[in-house]
């Protein structure tokens, strides 16, 4: 197939105009493990209840990966679904950026396992930013497209948190689930204005001083440690509400947009109470908030693309609509992306 170069795609700039390359969301896909574990199922093994989990988090169930449903397996399924949704072949993929905190191997990068499985070329790498991973990956993909390094980029979030949870710890084990979500981005010429289709902006933040309020205690470099997720929930909650409120204001201000310009809020699905506080700040009706937490729980870097795949599958997304994505996770890391469909 004869593909245009990045230069071919650039429109001829009018005098005073600002020709830009935009990363346009061309396809969305997701994969959820077949096994579903309800709150009642968990209440049989730890001291908890469906009522407590629903009331404090909004979670009703989670999908849990079986042995064959590895990080790479789920990522490949989600990526293939995103390509099919875009009507794209693997030959169109120039780069794969995969966000995960639970890769199958220290290396090669899970992104390259996916590349091989799809029969794609180009380059790829994994990215570690915990629950903000998809926003970080989207931002990197936007950068490689804007600089002409790639024209077709797969951005994937894939997580098997079930393998890093302490299943005796009710403070954490009820919160997370497994799954993968992906989007396929295509380079397209834009005018530099907010009416362009594609990623309009991304904003990334991190504060490493807060690393001890949400972490996994171990990895390949420390095999003597358990490798379990530890969270000081109340503190993370407090930071999430503050930082994400700042992040949504920052995204809108940077684009000169008012709150009512947002068609869909697509939040990281960690806790419905956090989502509610951001929704109220934006003054959005609940129907304009993409919510999958009840069915998926918190799937970390996969949560935003999985939520997108769900609402897309319901046929609710329309060309021209403005999506505001936001997430906060271990690191701490947080950020936002504004995307016009
Ligand atoms: O995705 C990355 C970002 N993560 C987040 O954004 C998560 C942020 N944090 C949260 O979502 C919430 O803090 C949690 C859902 C984790 C916890 O909710 P909380 O309202 O902050 O509860 P808490 O931790 O203060 O616990 C309240 C009570 C405690 O009992 P006492 O000490 O008051 O007697 C806990 O022991 O609830 C108890 N508790 C539970 N009870 C039943 C904690 N977990 C459970 C449970 N079932 N699963």
Coordinates of C-alpha atoms and ligand atoms in Angstrom, one line a residue:
X1 CA 0.0 0.0 0.0
X2 CA 1.3 3.5 -0.9
X3 CA 1.0 5.6 2.2
X4 CA 1.5 9.4 2.2
X5 CA 4.5 10.8 4.1
X6 CA 4.0 13.2 7.0
X7 CA 5.0 16.1 4.7
X8 CA 2.3 15.0 2.2
X9 CA -0.3 15.2 4.9
X10 CA 0.6 18.7 6.0
X11 CA -1.9 21.2 4.4
X12 CA -0.5 24.2 2.7
X13 CA -0.6 26.8 5.4
X14 CA -2.4 30.0 4.5
X15 CA -0.5 33.2 5.3
X16 CA -1.0 33.6 9.0
X17 CA -2.4 30.0 9.3
X18 CA -0.9 27.2 11.4
X19 CA -0.8 23.9 9.6
X20 CA -0.5 21.0 12.1
X21 CA -0.6 17.3 12.2
X22 CA -3.4 15.9 14.3
X23 CA -3.6 12.4 15.9
X24 CA -7.2 11.4 15.0
X25 CA -9.0 8.6 16.9
X26 CA -9.8 6.2 14.1
X27 CA -10.7 3.0 16.0
X28 CA -11.4 1.8 19.5
X29 CA -11.4 -1.8 20.9
X30 CA -11.4 -3.7 24.1
X31 CA -11.0 -7.1 25.6
X32 CA -12.4 -8.4 28.9
X33 CA -11.5 -11.8 30.4
X34 CA -14.4 -14.3 30.4
X35 CA -14.4 -14.9 34.1
X36 CA -16.6 -12.5 36.1
X37 CA -16.2 -12.2 39.9
X38 CA -19.0 -10.5 41.7
X39 CA -18.8 -8.6 45.0
X40 CA -20.7 -11.4 46.6
X41 CA -18.1 -13.9 45.4
X42 CA -15.4 -11.8 47.2
X43 CA -17.5 -11.6 50.3
X44 CA -17.1 -15.4 50.6
X45 CA -13.3 -15.0 51.0
X46 CA -12.7 -11.6 52.8
X47 CA -14.8 -9.7 55.3
X48 CA -16.7 -7.4 52.9
X49 CA -20.1 -7.0 51.4
X50 CA -21.7 -6.1 48.1
X51 CA -23.3 -3.1 49.9
X52 CA -20.0 -1.7 51.2
X53 CA -18.2 -2.1 47.8
X54 CA -21.0 -0.5 45.8
X55 CA -21.6 2.4 48.2
X56 CA -17.9 3.3 48.7
X57 CA -16.7 2.7 45.1
X58 CA -19.6 2.0 42.6
X59 CA -18.1 -1.4 41.7
X60 CA -20.4 -4.3 41.2
X61 CA -18.1 -6.9 39.6
X62 CA -14.8 -7.4 37.9
X63 CA -13.3 -9.6 35.1
X64 CA -10.4 -11.8 36.2
X65 CA -7.9 -13.2 33.7
X66 CA -7.3 -16.9 33.5
X67 CA -3.8 -18.3 32.9
X68 CA -3.9 -17.9 29.1
X69 CA -5.2 -14.3 29.3
X70 CA -1.8 -12.7 29.7
X71 CA -1.1 -9.0 29.4
X72 CA 0.1 -9.5 25.8
X73 CA -2.9 -11.8 24.9
X74 CA -5.5 -9.3 26.1
X75 CA -3.6 -6.3 24.5
X76 CA -3.4 -8.1 21.1
X77 CA -7.2 -8.8 21.2
X78 CA -8.0 -5.2 22.1
X79 CA -5.5 -3.8 19.4
X80 CA -7.0 -6.1 16.7
X81 CA -10.5 -4.9 17.6
X82 CA -9.3 -1.2 17.4
X83 CA -7.7 -1.8 14.0
X84 CA -10.8 -3.6 12.7
X85 CA -13.0 -0.7 14.0
X86 CA -10.7 1.7 12.0
X87 CA -10.8 -0.4 8.9
X88 CA -7.0 -0.6 9.2
X89 CA -4.5 -3.3 8.3
X90 CA -1.5 -4.2 10.5
X91 CA 0.6 -2.6 7.8
X92 CA -0.7 0.8 8.7
X93 CA 0.8 0.5 12.2
X94 CA 4.0 2.5 12.5
X95 CA 4.2 2.4 16.3
X96 CA 2.7 0.6 19.4
X97 CA 2.8 2.3 22.7
X98 CA 1.5 0.1 25.5
X99 CA 0.8 1.3 29.1
X100 CA 1.0 -1.4 31.8
X101 CA 2.1 -2.0 35.3
X102 CA 1.7 -5.7 34.9
X103 CA 3.8 -6.8 31.9
X104 CA 4.3 -10.6 31.3
X105 CA 8.1 -10.2 31.1
X106 CA 10.7 -7.6 32.1
X107 CA 11.6 -7.6 28.4
X108 CA 10.9 -7.7 25.5
X109 CA 8.3 -5.0 25.9
X110 CA 4.7 -6.3 25.8
X111 CA 4.2 -3.9 22.9
X112 CA 6.6 -6.0 20.8
X113 CA 4.8 -9.2 21.6
X114 CA 1.7 -7.5 20.3
X115 CA 3.6 -6.2 17.2
X116 CA 4.6 -9.8 16.4
X117 CA 1.2 -11.2 17.0
X118 CA -0.4 -8.6 14.7
X119 CA 2.3 -8.9 12.1
X120 CA 2.9 -5.1 12.3
X121 CA 6.2 -3.2 11.8
X122 CA 7.6 0.1 13.0
X123 CA 8.6 0.5 16.6
X124 CA 7.1 0.0 20.0
X125 CA 7.6 0.3 23.7
X126 CA 5.9 -0.1 27.1
X127 CA 5.2 2.8 29.4
X128 CA 4.8 2.7 33.2
X129 CA 2.6 5.3 34.7
X130 CA 0.2 3.1 36.7
X131 CA -3.5 4.2 36.3
X132 CA -2.5 7.3 34.3
X133 CA -0.7 5.1 31.8
X134 CA -3.2 5.5 29.0
X135 CA -3.2 9.3 29.2
X136 CA 0.7 9.2 29.2
X137 CA 0.7 6.9 26.2
X138 CA -1.8 9.0 24.3
X139 CA 0.4 12.0 24.9
X140 CA 3.5 10.2 23.6
X141 CA 1.5 9.0 20.6
X142 CA 0.4 12.5 19.9
X143 CA 4.0 13.7 20.0
X144 CA 5.3 11.0 17.6
X145 CA 2.5 11.8 15.2
X146 CA 2.9 15.6 15.4
X147 CA 6.7 15.2 14.7
X148 CA 6.1 13.0 11.7
X149 CA 7.8 9.9 13.3
X150 CA 4.7 7.8 12.7
X151 CA 1.4 8.0 10.9
X152 CA -0.5 5.2 12.4
X153 CA -0.1 4.5 16.2
X154 CA -1.7 1.9 18.4
X155 CA -2.1 3.1 22.0
X156 CA -2.9 0.2 24.4
X157 CA -3.6 -0.1 28.1
X158 CA -3.5 -3.8 29.3
X159 CA -3.5 -4.9 32.9
X160 CA -3.6 -8.1 35.0
X161 CA -3.8 -6.6 38.5
X162 CA -5.3 -9.9 39.7
X163 CA -1.6 -11.1 39.8
X164 CA -0.3 -8.3 42.0
X165 CA -3.2 -8.1 44.5
X166 CA -3.1 -9.5 48.0
X167 CA -6.3 -11.4 47.9
X168 CA -6.5 -11.4 51.8
X169 CA -6.4 -7.6 51.9
X170 CA -10.0 -6.3 51.6
X171 CA -8.7 -2.7 51.4
X172 CA -7.4 -3.4 47.9
X173 CA -8.5 -6.7 46.5
X174 CA -12.1 -5.6 45.9
X175 CA -11.1 -2.6 43.8
X176 CA -9.4 -3.9 40.7
X177 CA -10.1 -6.0 37.7
X178 CA -8.3 -7.2 34.5
X179 CA -8.7 -6.2 30.9
X180 CA -7.3 -4.3 27.9
X181 CA -8.4 -1.4 25.8
X182 CA -6.8 0.2 22.7
X183 CA -7.2 3.0 20.2
X184 CA -5.8 3.4 16.7
X185 CA -4.6 6.9 15.9
X186 CA -4.1 8.2 12.4
X187 CA -2.2 11.3 11.3
X188 CA -4.4 13.9 9.6
X189 CA -3.9 17.5 8.6
X190 CA -5.4 20.1 10.9
X191 CA -5.7 23.9 11.2
X192 CA -4.4 24.2 14.7
X193 CA -7.9 25.3 15.9
X194 CA -10.1 23.7 18.5
X195 CA -12.5 22.6 15.8
X196 CA -9.9 20.2 14.4
X197 CA -10.6 16.5 14.8
X198 CA -8.0 14.6 16.9
X199 CA -6.1 15.1 20.1
X200 CA -6.3 18.8 20.9
X201 CA -4.1 18.7 24.0
X202 CA -2.6 16.5 26.6
X203 CA -1.3 17.6 30.0
X204 CA 0.9 15.3 32.2
X205 CA 1.9 15.7 35.8
X206 CA 3.8 13.6 38.4
X207 CA 4.9 14.0 42.0
X208 CA 7.4 11.3 43.0
X209 CA 7.4 12.4 46.6
X210 CA 4.0 10.7 46.9
X211 CA 5.3 7.4 45.7
X212 CA 4.6 5.7 49.0
X213 CA 0.8 6.2 49.1
X214 CA 0.2 3.8 46.2
X215 CA 2.8 1.3 45.1
X216 CA 3.7 -2.4 44.4
X217 CA 6.3 -3.6 46.8
X218 CA 8.6 -5.6 44.6
X219 CA 9.5 -6.5 41.0
X220 CA 12.1 -8.5 39.1
X221 CA 14.8 -6.4 40.8
X222 CA 13.5 -7.4 44.3
X223 CA 12.2 -11.0 44.0
X224 CA 12.4 -11.4 47.8
X225 CA 9.5 -9.0 48.2
X226 CA 5.9 -10.0 47.6
X227 CA 5.0 -7.8 44.7
X228 CA 1.7 -6.8 46.1
X229 CA -0.2 -3.6 45.6
X230 CA -0.3 -1.3 48.7
X231 CA -2.6 1.7 48.8
X232 CA -3.4 4.4 51.4
X233 CA -6.8 4.8 49.9
X234 CA -8.0 7.9 51.8
X235 CA -4.9 9.9 50.9
X236 CA -5.0 8.8 47.2
X237 CA -8.7 9.8 47.2
X238 CA -7.9 13.3 48.5
X239 CA -5.2 13.9 45.9
X240 CA -7.4 12.5 43.1
X241 CA -10.2 15.0 43.8
X242 CA -7.8 18.0 44.0
X243 CA -5.5 17.1 41.2
X244 CA -8.1 16.0 38.7
X245 CA -10.2 19.1 39.4
X246 CA -7.1 21.2 38.5
X247 CA -6.4 19.0 35.5
X248 CA -9.8 19.4 33.9
X249 CA -9.6 23.2 34.4
X250 CA -6.1 23.3 32.9
X251 CA -7.2 21.3 29.8
X252 CA -10.1 23.6 29.1
X253 CA -8.2 26.8 29.8
X254 CA -5.3 25.7 27.5
X255 CA -7.8 25.3 24.7
X256 CA -9.9 28.5 25.5
X257 CA -13.0 26.3 26.0
X258 CA -15.8 26.6 28.5
X259 CA -17.0 23.7 30.6
X260 CA -20.2 23.3 28.5
X261 CA -18.0 22.5 25.4
X262 CA -17.4 19.0 26.8
X263 CA -19.7 16.3 25.3
X264 CA -18.3 13.4 27.2
X265 CA -16.2 13.1 30.4
X266 CA -14.2 9.9 30.1
X267 CA -12.6 9.5 33.6
X268 CA -10.3 6.8 35.0
X269 CA -12.7 4.3 36.6
X270 CA -11.3 4.1 40.2
X271 CA -14.1 5.3 42.4
X272 CA -17.5 6.7 41.4
X273 CA -17.3 9.3 44.2
X274 CA -14.2 10.7 42.6
X275 CA -15.9 10.8 39.2
X276 CA -18.9 12.5 40.8
X277 CA -16.8 15.3 42.2
X278 CA -15.3 16.0 38.7
X279 CA -18.7 15.7 37.0
X280 CA -20.1 18.3 39.4
X281 CA -17.2 20.6 38.8
X282 CA -17.9 20.5 35.1
X283 CA -21.6 20.8 35.6
X284 CA -22.2 17.8 33.3
X285 CA -25.3 15.6 33.5
X286 CA -24.6 12.1 34.5
X287 CA -25.6 10.8 31.0
X288 CA -22.5 12.6 29.6
X289 CA -20.1 10.7 31.9
X290 CA -18.7 7.4 30.5
X291 CA -19.1 5.0 33.4
X292 CA -17.9 1.3 33.3
X293 CA -16.7 1.0 36.9
X294 CA -19.8 -1.0 37.9
X295 CA -19.0 -3.8 35.4
X296 CA -15.2 -3.5 35.0
X297 CA -13.9 -2.2 38.4
X298 CA -10.6 -0.4 38.3
X299 CA -8.5 -1.8 35.4
X300 CA -5.7 0.8 35.8
X301 CA -4.2 1.8 32.4
X302 CA -6.9 -0.2 30.6
X303 CA -9.8 1.6 32.3
X304 CA -10.2 4.6 30.0
X305 CA -9.9 2.8 26.6
X306 CA -12.2 0.0 27.9
X307 CA -14.8 2.6 29.0
X308 CA -14.5 4.2 25.5
X309 CA -14.9 0.8 23.8
X310 CA -18.0 0.2 25.8
X311 CA -19.7 3.5 25.0
X312 CA -18.6 3.2 21.4
X313 CA -20.1 -0.3 21.2
X314 CA -23.4 1.3 22.3
X315 CA -23.2 3.6 19.3
X316 CA -23.3 6.7 21.4
X317 CA -20.1 8.5 20.1
X318 CA -20.6 11.0 17.2
X319 CA -18.1 12.7 14.9
X320 CA -17.2 16.2 16.2
X321 CA -17.9 15.5 19.8
X322 CA -15.4 16.6 22.4
X323 CA -14.0 14.0 24.9
X324 CA -12.3 15.0 28.1
X325 CA -10.1 12.2 29.5
X326 CA -8.5 12.3 32.9
X327 CA -6.7 9.9 35.3
X328 CA -4.6 9.7 38.4
X329 CA -2.5 6.8 39.6
X330 CA 0.5 5.5 41.4
X331 CA 3.6 7.7 41.2
X332 CA 1.7 9.9 41.8
X333 CA 0.9 10.5 38.2
X334 CA -2.0 12.4 36.7
X335 CA -3.1 14.1 33.5
X336 CA -5.7 14.9 31.0
X337 CA -6.4 14.7 27.2
X338 CA -8.9 16.6 25.1
X339 CA -9.9 14.7 22.0
X340 CA -12.4 15.7 19.2
X341 CA -13.9 12.7 17.5
Ligands
LIG1 O1 -6.6 3.9 40.5 C1 -5.6 4.5 41.2 C2 -6.2 5.6 42.1 N1 -6.9 5.0 43.2 C3 -7.9 5.6 43.7 O2 -8.3 6.7 43.2 C4 -8.6 5.0 44.9 C5 -8.8 6.2 45.9 N2 -9.4 5.7 47.2 C6 -10.6 5.2 47.3 O3 -11.3 5.0 46.3 C7 -11.2 4.9 48.7 O4 -10.3 5.5 49.6 C8 -11.4 3.4 49.0 C9 -12.5 2.9 48.2 C10 -10.1 2.7 48.7 C11 -11.7 3.3 50.5 O5 -12.9 4.0 50.8 P1 -12.9 5.0 52.1 O6 -14.2 5.6 52.2 O7 -11.7 5.9 52.0 O8 -12.7 3.9 53.3 P2 -11.6 3.8 54.4 O9 -10.3 3.2 53.7 O10 -11.5 5.0 55.2 O11 -12.2 2.7 55.2 C12 -13.4 2.9 56.0 C13 -13.8 1.6 56.7 C14 -12.6 1.1 57.5 O12 -13.1 0.5 58.7 P3 -13.0 1.4 60.1 O13 -11.5 1.6 60.3 O14 -13.7 2.6 59.9 O15 -13.6 0.4 61.1 C15 -12.1 0.0 56.6 O16 -11.4 -1.0 57.4 O17 -14.1 0.6 55.8 C16 -13.3 -0.6 56.0 N3 -13.1 -1.2 54.8 C17 -14.0 -2.2 54.3 N4 -15.1 -2.7 54.8 C18 -15.7 -3.6 54.0 C19 -12.1 -1.1 53.9 N5 -12.3 -1.9 52.9 C20 -13.4 -2.6 53.1 C21 -14.1 -3.6 52.4 N6 -15.3 -4.0 52.9 N7 -13.7 -4.1 51.2

